[in-house]
Amino acid sequence: MNVAQAVGETLVRCGVGTVVGVVGSGNFHATNAMVAAGARYVAARHEGGAATIADAYARMSGTVAALSLHQGCGLTNALTGITEAAKSRTPLVVVTAEATSPRSNFAVDQTALAEAVGAVPMRVTAARDAVAVATRAFTTARDDRRVVVLNLPLDVQAEEAPAGPGTAPEVTAVPAPAPADVAALAEALGRARRPVFVAGRGARGYRAELAELAGRCGALLATSAVARGLFRGDPWDLDVSGGFATPLAAELVAGADLVVGWGCALNMWTTRHGRLIADGAVVAQVDLEAGALGAQRPVDLGVVGDVGAVARAVGAAIAGGGVGRGVGGGTGGGAGYRTDDVRRTLAARRRWRDEPYDDAGGDGLVDPRTFTAALDDLLPAERVVAVDSGNFMGYPSMFLDVPDESGFCFTQAFQSVGLGLATAIGAALARPDRLPVAALGDGGALMGASELETVARLGLPMVVVVYDDAGYGAEVHHFGPDGHPLDTVRFPETDFAAIARGHGFTAVTVRDPGDLARVGEWLAGPRDTPLLVDAKVTRDRPSWWLEEAFRGH
């Protein structure tokens, strides 16, 4: 067994079940070794798409995924997706060949590239260390939630490796939170009259613990965008905090006297550049890593620990009595922020579609709010929604409901346009039980169009929605009001339906809500081809979330 084979087999033995990539000469043997060891291989059409497919798959499956790349240009093609994954702390092992001769056309400092985008570089430098290094790469990705770039030099790959690939050690137990920190948070909750919990990615999987604690102290529940859906169905759910927040949610978060971020960075997007949190409010943050506490904004109280463990410990402290005002009781009116008036208002105005607006559609263009609300009514509830970046993104993010936190995949830590379609592919592979929905702008759809073939080839029953405003909407609306020329960011309409049909899709062009009837026909049928919905949307004003973002520039 050579080094390439040993590394591939070791990663699968450690727990990698899915590898995504574009195969070239340098990663051919390692990729085949992973397949031979039992991993599923997913071929993408571009390394950038492959990186994001692997990222989204790891996020939605809760497992470590692998990304397989050719040396040099294979890695550089994937860097945007790798950067997004690294910023999002996705557990991912990037298996990349590495040129060993400085005269090679593929020669590039791959260690420096990995470090520059926030990934952890590793290298197999000798055959005797191949299994150990591959095992360390996997455990670092899994336990530290990091992207590891595992370099396999071409000259080392062919060497004979010692027999017997190993398996990864057990996950290291997370230390219990400090009792003094638990007591301090319990005291803060006891004193609060209008507490709000904001749950982030680190809170996924801990709905029950947070909902129970919130019930004890009368807290309202919100999430960051990446954790959207975590509290779906709870009568005290505000949905997303930040730029996507409904007017009611923003009002209630701004009225809080205590805001607790649970596994949430409380960054500028979640707090609307800090303006969403009242000046006198106490801010607390719970995170696995001490370095994350206060990294995005100052906090009054930080607790290091697992979200579930901290929530249980704080709940026990409150239940034990003698803490603050001794709050306790359930979901009835009058406890903390959970008044009858707030309950009634939330029931009436919980969603963006509950807010009145003047429909701006006409002349062959559809209002994106009306379009997305109608699409939401058509699509089955069991769905997983992936959203690209751009002016349009607030509409699918907030007008398309999701069943839970596993129904929304949001690769926006690097804020790159063009990742949405690949994100949806990765989410679809991780959740085959749900209808995958990709929401793209026209710019992002064209950037990632190579993966339309991947959707069709894999037979994914995906709905791809393109919000076509014939331009880079964010730039149009940012610079247009000041009178700047916009020729560089405006384009003719693109016939996305024709492009999709060429890739084997069924396609529908929507210029009026009535055109969505054909979407209903596809949903009622066998869904044996993917569907692309080419929505020609209004383009005369920015979305509400973009107007909010501009205020932070």
XYZ file of C-alpha atoms in Angstrom:
553
model
C 0.000 0.000 0.000
C 1.452 3.360 -0.971
C 1.050 6.647 0.908
C -1.843 7.908 -1.233
C -3.773 4.726 -0.563
C -2.916 4.701 3.145
C -4.077 8.280 3.610
C -7.335 7.674 1.771
C -8.113 4.490 3.667
C -7.185 6.043 7.015
C -9.551 8.977 6.542
C -12.436 6.638 5.772
C -11.614 4.385 8.725
C -11.601 7.477 10.934
C -15.097 8.432 9.826
C -15.126 10.224 6.466
C -18.120 8.864 4.581
C -18.380 11.367 1.736
C -15.665 12.916 -0.401
C -16.332 15.632 -2.961
C -13.862 16.714 -5.591
C -12.525 17.126 -9.066
C -10.033 14.382 -9.868
C -6.742 15.025 -11.628
C -3.486 13.136 -11.811
C -2.290 14.266 -8.394
C -5.322 13.184 -6.361
C -6.393 10.207 -8.479
C -5.009 7.462 -6.224
C -6.026 9.003 -2.892
C -9.571 9.544 -4.133
C -9.873 5.985 -5.438
C -8.537 4.700 -2.125
C -11.301 6.501 -0.253
C -13.900 5.043 -2.607
C -12.421 1.557 -2.245
C -12.574 1.921 1.532
C -16.299 2.645 1.358
C -16.679 6.408 0.980
C -19.194 7.931 -1.421
C -17.504 10.065 -4.073
C -19.352 13.074 -5.491
C -17.820 14.574 -8.623
C -18.284 18.314 -9.045
C -17.606 20.255 -12.234
C -15.389 22.912 -10.655
C -13.213 22.845 -7.552
C -14.975 25.943 -6.221
C -18.273 24.100 -6.351
C -16.702 20.971 -4.871
C -15.429 22.899 -1.840
C -18.843 24.349 -1.074
C -20.658 21.061 -1.664
C -18.330 19.440 0.885
C -18.775 22.357 3.295
C -22.577 22.227 3.130
C -22.621 18.439 3.398
C -20.517 18.546 6.578
C -22.717 21.253 8.104
C -25.991 19.500 7.431
C -24.862 15.943 8.156
C -22.907 16.760 11.323
C -19.962 14.688 10.076
C -16.450 15.342 8.799
C -16.385 15.518 5.005
C -13.412 15.354 2.657
C -12.552 17.506 -0.346
C -10.168 16.010 -2.910
C -8.094 18.343 -5.115
C -5.343 18.349 -7.697
C -2.113 20.131 -6.812
C -1.663 23.846 -7.403
C -4.544 25.105 -9.534
C -6.941 22.553 -8.066
C -6.366 24.072 -4.646
C -6.436 27.681 -5.816
C -9.696 27.086 -7.697
C -11.242 25.900 -4.421
C -9.960 28.673 -2.168
C -13.145 30.733 -1.943
C -15.146 27.728 -0.797
C -12.372 26.696 1.579
C -12.305 30.205 3.030
C -16.053 30.132 3.647
C -15.721 26.759 5.379
C -12.758 27.928 7.467
C -14.560 31.080 8.615
C -17.582 28.961 9.499
C -15.483 26.418 11.427
C -16.740 23.540 9.288
C -15.087 20.169 10.034
C -13.506 19.444 6.662
C -10.344 17.650 5.483
C -8.981 18.976 2.204
C -6.882 16.229 0.625
C -4.706 17.944 -1.943
C -1.743 16.792 -3.952
C 1.338 19.015 -3.783
C 4.007 19.639 -6.410
C 7.471 18.841 -5.133
C 9.627 20.430 -7.828
C 9.922 24.235 -7.833
C 10.077 24.024 -11.636
C 6.614 22.475 -11.840
C 3.859 24.599 -13.364
C 1.775 23.528 -10.372
C 4.274 24.704 -7.754
C 2.760 27.123 -5.228
C 3.144 27.602 -1.482
C 0.134 25.573 -0.416
C 0.918 25.920 3.279
C 0.859 29.691 2.977
C -2.392 29.562 1.033
C -4.041 27.454 3.734
C -2.841 29.706 6.527
C -3.914 32.824 4.647
C -7.561 31.736 4.545
C -7.723 30.424 8.113
C -7.284 26.707 7.472
C -4.859 24.406 9.305
C -2.068 23.160 7.016
C -0.606 19.676 7.455
C 1.751 17.656 5.271
C 2.761 14.027 4.935
C 6.553 14.287 4.675
C 7.475 10.619 5.102
C 5.775 7.314 4.392
C 6.167 6.135 7.974
C 4.087 9.084 9.223
C 1.267 8.915 6.657
C -1.291 7.155 8.846
C -0.522 9.293 11.909
C -0.749 12.565 9.980
C -4.002 11.569 8.269
C -5.466 10.569 11.637
C -4.392 13.890 13.139
C -5.959 15.758 10.222
C -9.282 14.032 10.819
C -9.298 14.524 14.599
C -8.333 18.198 14.250
C -11.206 18.762 11.836
C -13.647 16.885 14.051
C -12.648 18.016 17.537
C -11.504 21.569 16.825
C -14.114 22.214 14.109
C -11.464 23.309 11.634
C -10.707 23.010 7.955
C -7.478 21.038 7.557
C -5.529 21.241 4.296
C -3.676 17.920 4.121
C -0.859 18.234 1.571
C 0.309 15.034 -0.130
C 3.604 15.701 -1.969
C 3.740 13.830 -5.256
C 7.072 12.175 -4.548
C 5.886 10.918 -1.140
C 2.543 9.594 -2.409
C 4.168 6.732 -4.312
C 6.286 5.485 -1.377
C 5.303 2.321 0.455
C 3.535 3.046 3.723
C 3.486 0.803 6.786
C 0.489 -1.506 6.857
C -2.486 -1.106 9.132
C -4.300 2.235 8.829
C -5.617 3.276 12.213
C -8.863 4.748 13.471
C -9.549 8.074 15.129
C -9.549 8.296 18.933
C -12.763 9.049 20.801
C -13.983 12.629 20.918
C -12.455 14.533 23.814
C -15.045 15.405 26.452
C -15.858 19.098 26.759
C -14.994 20.481 30.244
C -17.946 21.448 32.410
C -18.650 25.184 32.739
C -17.175 26.939 35.748
C -19.694 27.000 38.642
C -19.030 30.696 39.270
C -19.886 31.534 35.650
C -23.056 29.436 35.821
C -24.103 31.230 38.993
C -23.386 34.639 37.443
C -25.540 33.898 34.393
C -28.310 32.522 36.599
C -28.185 35.728 38.656
C -28.341 37.859 35.528
C -31.365 35.926 34.284
C -32.976 36.260 37.693
C -32.630 40.043 37.617
C -33.776 40.465 34.016
C -37.315 41.580 33.236
C -37.100 41.337 29.449
C -34.512 38.673 28.531
C -33.893 37.507 24.961
C -31.903 34.449 23.900
C -30.103 34.601 20.542
C -28.949 31.150 19.454
C -26.252 30.619 16.823
C -24.591 27.703 15.070
C -23.188 26.396 18.358
C -26.723 25.990 19.702
C -27.916 23.659 16.960
C -29.187 20.472 18.549
C -29.966 22.146 21.880
C -33.470 23.427 21.267
C -34.958 21.519 24.213
C -32.411 22.785 26.737
C -32.689 26.408 25.642
C -36.488 26.350 25.383
C -36.774 24.917 28.893
C -34.424 27.523 30.362
C -36.174 30.317 28.474
C -39.477 29.144 29.909
C -38.053 29.333 33.427
C -36.890 32.925 33.055
C -39.467 34.323 30.655
C -37.081 34.842 27.737
C -38.010 35.315 24.110
C -36.183 33.168 21.564
C -34.288 34.312 18.467
C -31.509 32.952 16.281
C -28.723 34.162 14.068
C -29.307 33.556 10.364
C -27.282 30.326 10.288
C -29.416 28.760 13.019
C -32.741 29.817 11.539
C -35.534 27.383 12.343
C -34.112 26.198 15.670
C -37.205 27.312 17.605
C -39.764 26.819 14.823
C -43.222 26.254 16.275
C -42.455 27.732 19.689
C -44.981 30.501 20.473
C -42.153 32.751 21.724
C -39.959 32.376 18.622
C -38.894 35.712 17.088
C -37.154 33.978 14.170
C -33.941 35.731 13.055
C -32.260 38.582 14.912
C -30.346 41.195 12.927
C -30.659 42.508 9.400
C -33.254 39.896 8.439
C -35.364 40.538 11.558
C -39.013 41.489 11.167
C -39.962 44.933 12.507
C -41.576 43.241 15.500
C -38.559 41.048 16.231
C -36.233 44.054 15.995
C -38.467 45.996 18.379
C -38.544 43.199 20.937
C -34.796 42.495 20.797
C -34.099 46.223 21.122
C -36.373 46.299 24.176
C -34.464 43.551 25.993
C -32.634 44.339 29.219
C -30.572 41.128 28.895
C -29.398 39.509 25.656
C -27.719 36.103 25.874
C -25.854 34.775 22.851
C -25.804 30.967 22.891
C -23.118 29.613 20.566
C -23.579 32.869 18.682
C -20.894 35.400 17.768
C -23.261 38.387 18.185
C -21.591 39.893 15.136
C -22.573 43.014 13.227
C -25.185 41.190 11.148
C -26.944 39.614 14.123
C -26.953 42.890 16.074
C -27.416 45.335 13.148
C -23.964 46.799 13.702
C -24.663 46.927 17.436
C -27.725 49.147 17.135
C -30.196 46.338 17.845
C -29.056 45.971 21.461
C -30.068 48.763 23.823
C -27.274 50.787 25.391
C -28.214 49.778 28.910
C -28.802 46.104 28.190
C -26.634 43.443 29.804
C -24.967 41.224 27.189
C -23.899 37.661 27.987
C -22.294 35.104 25.707
C -21.869 31.338 25.946
C -19.318 29.616 23.722
C -17.062 26.574 23.663
C -13.997 28.747 23.182
C -12.818 31.497 25.502
C -11.390 33.411 22.552
C -14.847 33.799 21.035
C -16.219 35.642 24.057
C -16.400 39.340 23.298
C -14.553 38.910 19.999
C -17.263 40.678 17.966
C -18.581 43.083 20.597
C -17.966 43.687 24.316
C -19.903 41.455 26.680
C -20.704 41.888 30.353
C -20.589 38.182 31.110
C -18.929 35.280 29.301
C -19.344 31.573 29.975
C -17.065 28.965 28.434
C -18.829 25.690 27.829
C -21.073 23.542 25.687
C -24.408 25.295 25.085
C -26.478 22.345 26.245
C -24.427 21.792 29.383
C -24.495 25.473 30.333
C -28.244 25.734 29.762
C -28.887 22.687 31.930
C -26.589 23.933 34.691
C -28.132 27.415 34.711
C -31.619 25.916 34.722
C -30.702 23.767 37.724
C -29.319 26.800 39.541
C -32.530 28.741 38.949
C -34.720 25.788 39.931
C -32.706 25.434 43.120
C -33.992 28.801 44.295
C -32.263 31.717 45.901
C -31.209 33.175 42.584
C -32.155 36.713 41.644
C -35.948 37.158 41.674
C -36.505 33.407 41.721
C -38.145 33.207 38.330
C -39.685 29.924 37.401
C -42.627 29.391 35.761
C -43.588 28.116 32.473
C -44.983 29.753 29.401
C -47.929 31.665 30.807
C -48.351 35.423 30.552
C -46.569 37.645 33.035
C -43.275 35.768 33.330
C -40.405 37.961 32.155
C -40.895 39.043 28.540
C -43.639 36.469 28.033
C -46.685 38.660 28.518
C -50.108 38.064 27.037
C -49.676 41.174 24.896
C -46.387 39.900 23.428
C -47.948 36.505 22.784
C -50.858 38.020 20.862
C -48.605 40.326 18.866
C -46.257 37.495 17.924
C -49.170 35.364 16.782
C -50.255 38.172 14.436
C -46.894 39.483 13.191
C -44.330 36.718 13.556
C -43.374 36.499 9.855
C -42.307 39.011 7.249
C -45.290 38.080 5.109
C -47.506 39.336 7.951
C -46.203 42.871 7.339
C -48.324 44.883 4.880
C -46.717 46.179 1.680
C -47.654 47.645 -1.674
C -47.074 45.103 -4.427
C -44.607 46.635 -6.908
C -45.050 44.066 -9.664
C -46.189 44.754 -13.205
C -44.918 45.281 -16.743
C -43.531 41.763 -16.914
C -41.781 41.849 -13.522
C -42.934 40.196 -10.294
C -42.555 41.602 -6.791
C -40.070 39.272 -5.029
C -42.146 39.363 -1.823
C -45.330 38.283 -3.574
C -43.460 35.714 -5.630
C -41.653 34.156 -2.660
C -44.745 34.045 -0.444
C -46.651 32.264 -3.225
C -43.762 29.847 -3.742
C -43.686 29.175 0.005
C -47.343 28.162 -0.137
C -46.632 25.713 -2.980
C -43.520 23.959 -1.691
C -43.818 21.055 0.777
C -43.018 21.876 4.399
C -40.203 19.317 4.552
C -37.548 21.283 2.689
C -33.939 22.390 2.988
C -33.284 25.909 1.697
C -29.872 27.177 0.578
C -29.385 30.860 -0.228
C -26.708 32.631 -2.258
C -25.504 36.166 -1.520
C -26.870 39.340 -3.073
C -29.554 42.002 -2.886
C -32.255 39.334 -3.307
C -31.192 37.080 -0.447
C -33.527 38.378 2.241
C -36.620 37.265 0.343
C -35.942 33.505 0.264
C -34.232 33.652 3.658
C -37.274 35.127 5.391
C -40.304 34.453 3.158
C -39.576 30.737 2.699
C -40.347 28.918 5.938
C -38.133 26.062 7.121
C -39.197 23.216 9.415
C -36.210 23.390 11.778
C -32.518 24.332 11.926
C -31.744 21.454 9.545
C -33.896 23.126 6.934
C -31.660 26.135 6.292
C -28.083 26.096 4.986
C -26.484 29.549 4.918
C -22.904 29.740 3.638
C -22.373 33.460 4.194
C -19.386 33.818 6.536
C -17.234 35.054 3.622
C -20.204 36.748 1.925
C -19.200 35.452 -1.486
C -21.612 35.518 -4.405
C -21.813 32.259 -6.354
C -21.862 29.577 -3.621
C -25.619 29.034 -3.433
C -26.122 26.239 -5.956
C -23.218 24.178 -4.598
C -24.530 24.781 -1.070
C -27.874 23.327 -2.077
C -26.203 20.258 -3.600
C -24.302 19.540 -0.389
C -27.429 20.048 1.711
C -29.426 17.784 -0.617
C -26.869 15.003 -0.287
C -26.947 15.293 3.504
C -30.752 15.447 3.716
C -32.208 13.264 0.936
C -35.468 13.119 2.888
C -36.241 16.780 2.107
C -36.915 18.802 -1.012
C -33.785 20.879 -1.720
C -34.383 24.507 -2.707
C -31.562 26.686 -4.067
C -32.253 30.432 -4.070
C -29.870 32.375 -6.307
C -29.471 35.815 -7.811
C -28.731 36.148 -11.502
C -25.061 36.931 -10.828
C -24.539 33.975 -8.514
C -26.473 31.642 -10.802
C -24.105 32.368 -13.675
C -21.008 32.107 -11.477
C -22.015 28.637 -10.299
C -23.758 27.441 -13.466
C -21.303 24.592 -14.056
C -22.914 22.709 -11.177
C -26.305 22.646 -12.903
C -24.942 19.579 -14.671
C -24.063 18.081 -11.284
C -27.642 18.513 -10.065
C -29.009 16.771 -13.160
C -26.356 14.021 -13.195
C -26.957 13.159 -9.538
C -30.706 13.046 -10.125
C -31.461 15.521 -7.333
C -35.135 16.584 -7.301
C -34.048 20.155 -6.653
C -35.918 23.415 -7.111
C -33.499 26.118 -8.267
C -34.955 29.618 -8.002
C -33.207 32.487 -9.790
C -34.159 36.030 -8.790
C -33.194 37.834 -11.981
C -32.950 41.616 -11.589
C -30.558 41.905 -14.544
C -27.610 43.190 -12.582
C -25.519 43.095 -9.450
C -28.339 44.506 -7.355
C -26.316 45.362 -4.272
C -23.998 47.599 -6.297
C -26.841 49.078 -8.330
C -28.643 50.176 -5.199
C -25.533 51.191 -3.279
C -24.040 53.481 -5.913
C -27.063 54.416 -7.999
C -28.625 56.923 -5.564
C -25.419 58.993 -5.665
C -25.595 59.307 -9.430
C -22.713 56.989 -10.299
C -22.768 55.301 -13.725
C -24.055 51.729 -13.464
C -23.143 50.265 -16.839
C -20.561 47.973 -15.226
C -23.112 46.329 -12.919
C -26.162 46.078 -15.177
C -26.733 43.367 -17.773
C -29.391 42.300 -20.270
C -31.943 39.786 -19.040
C -30.646 36.215 -19.203
C -32.852 33.337 -20.298
C -32.075 31.102 -17.329
C -34.909 28.763 -18.269
C -33.194 27.992 -21.583
C -29.848 27.435 -19.846
C -31.510 25.042 -17.409
C -33.266 23.067 -20.121
C -29.927 22.587 -21.810
C -28.705 20.869 -18.638
C -31.734 18.559 -18.415
C -33.971 20.639 -16.148
C -37.644 21.387 -16.377
C -37.875 25.187 -16.388
C -40.495 27.849 -15.743
C -40.234 31.605 -16.347
C -42.228 33.719 -13.891
C -43.242 37.300 -14.707
C -46.531 37.183 -12.825
C -47.683 35.154 -9.775
C -50.008 33.203 -12.038
C -47.007 31.697 -13.807
C -46.282 29.676 -10.655
C -49.042 27.237 -11.572
C -46.459 25.302 -13.569
C -44.389 24.894 -10.409
C -47.385 23.233 -8.804
C -47.612 20.876 -11.765
C -43.970 19.856 -11.332
C -44.445 19.311 -7.591
C -47.468 17.103 -8.258
C -45.600 15.021 -10.833
C -42.821 12.449 -10.580
C -40.094 15.117 -10.093
C -37.824 13.025 -12.285
C -35.946 16.118 -13.437
C -34.824 19.090 -11.384
C -36.810 22.319 -11.760
C -35.489 25.832 -12.377
C -37.768 28.812 -11.736
C -36.572 31.896 -13.637
C -38.217 34.770 -11.749
C -37.991 38.151 -13.432
C -38.217 40.375 -10.355
C -38.658 44.092 -9.840
C -35.429 46.024 -9.660
C -36.169 49.637 -8.742
C -35.272 49.546 -5.045
C -33.048 47.595 -2.663
C -34.369 44.942 -0.325
C -34.992 45.962 3.263
C -32.017 44.014 4.589
C -29.669 45.707 2.100
C -30.894 49.145 3.144
C -30.072 48.127 6.707
C -26.625 46.841 5.723
C -25.817 50.106 3.940
C -26.318 51.970 7.200
C -23.298 50.114 8.578
C -20.924 51.079 5.760
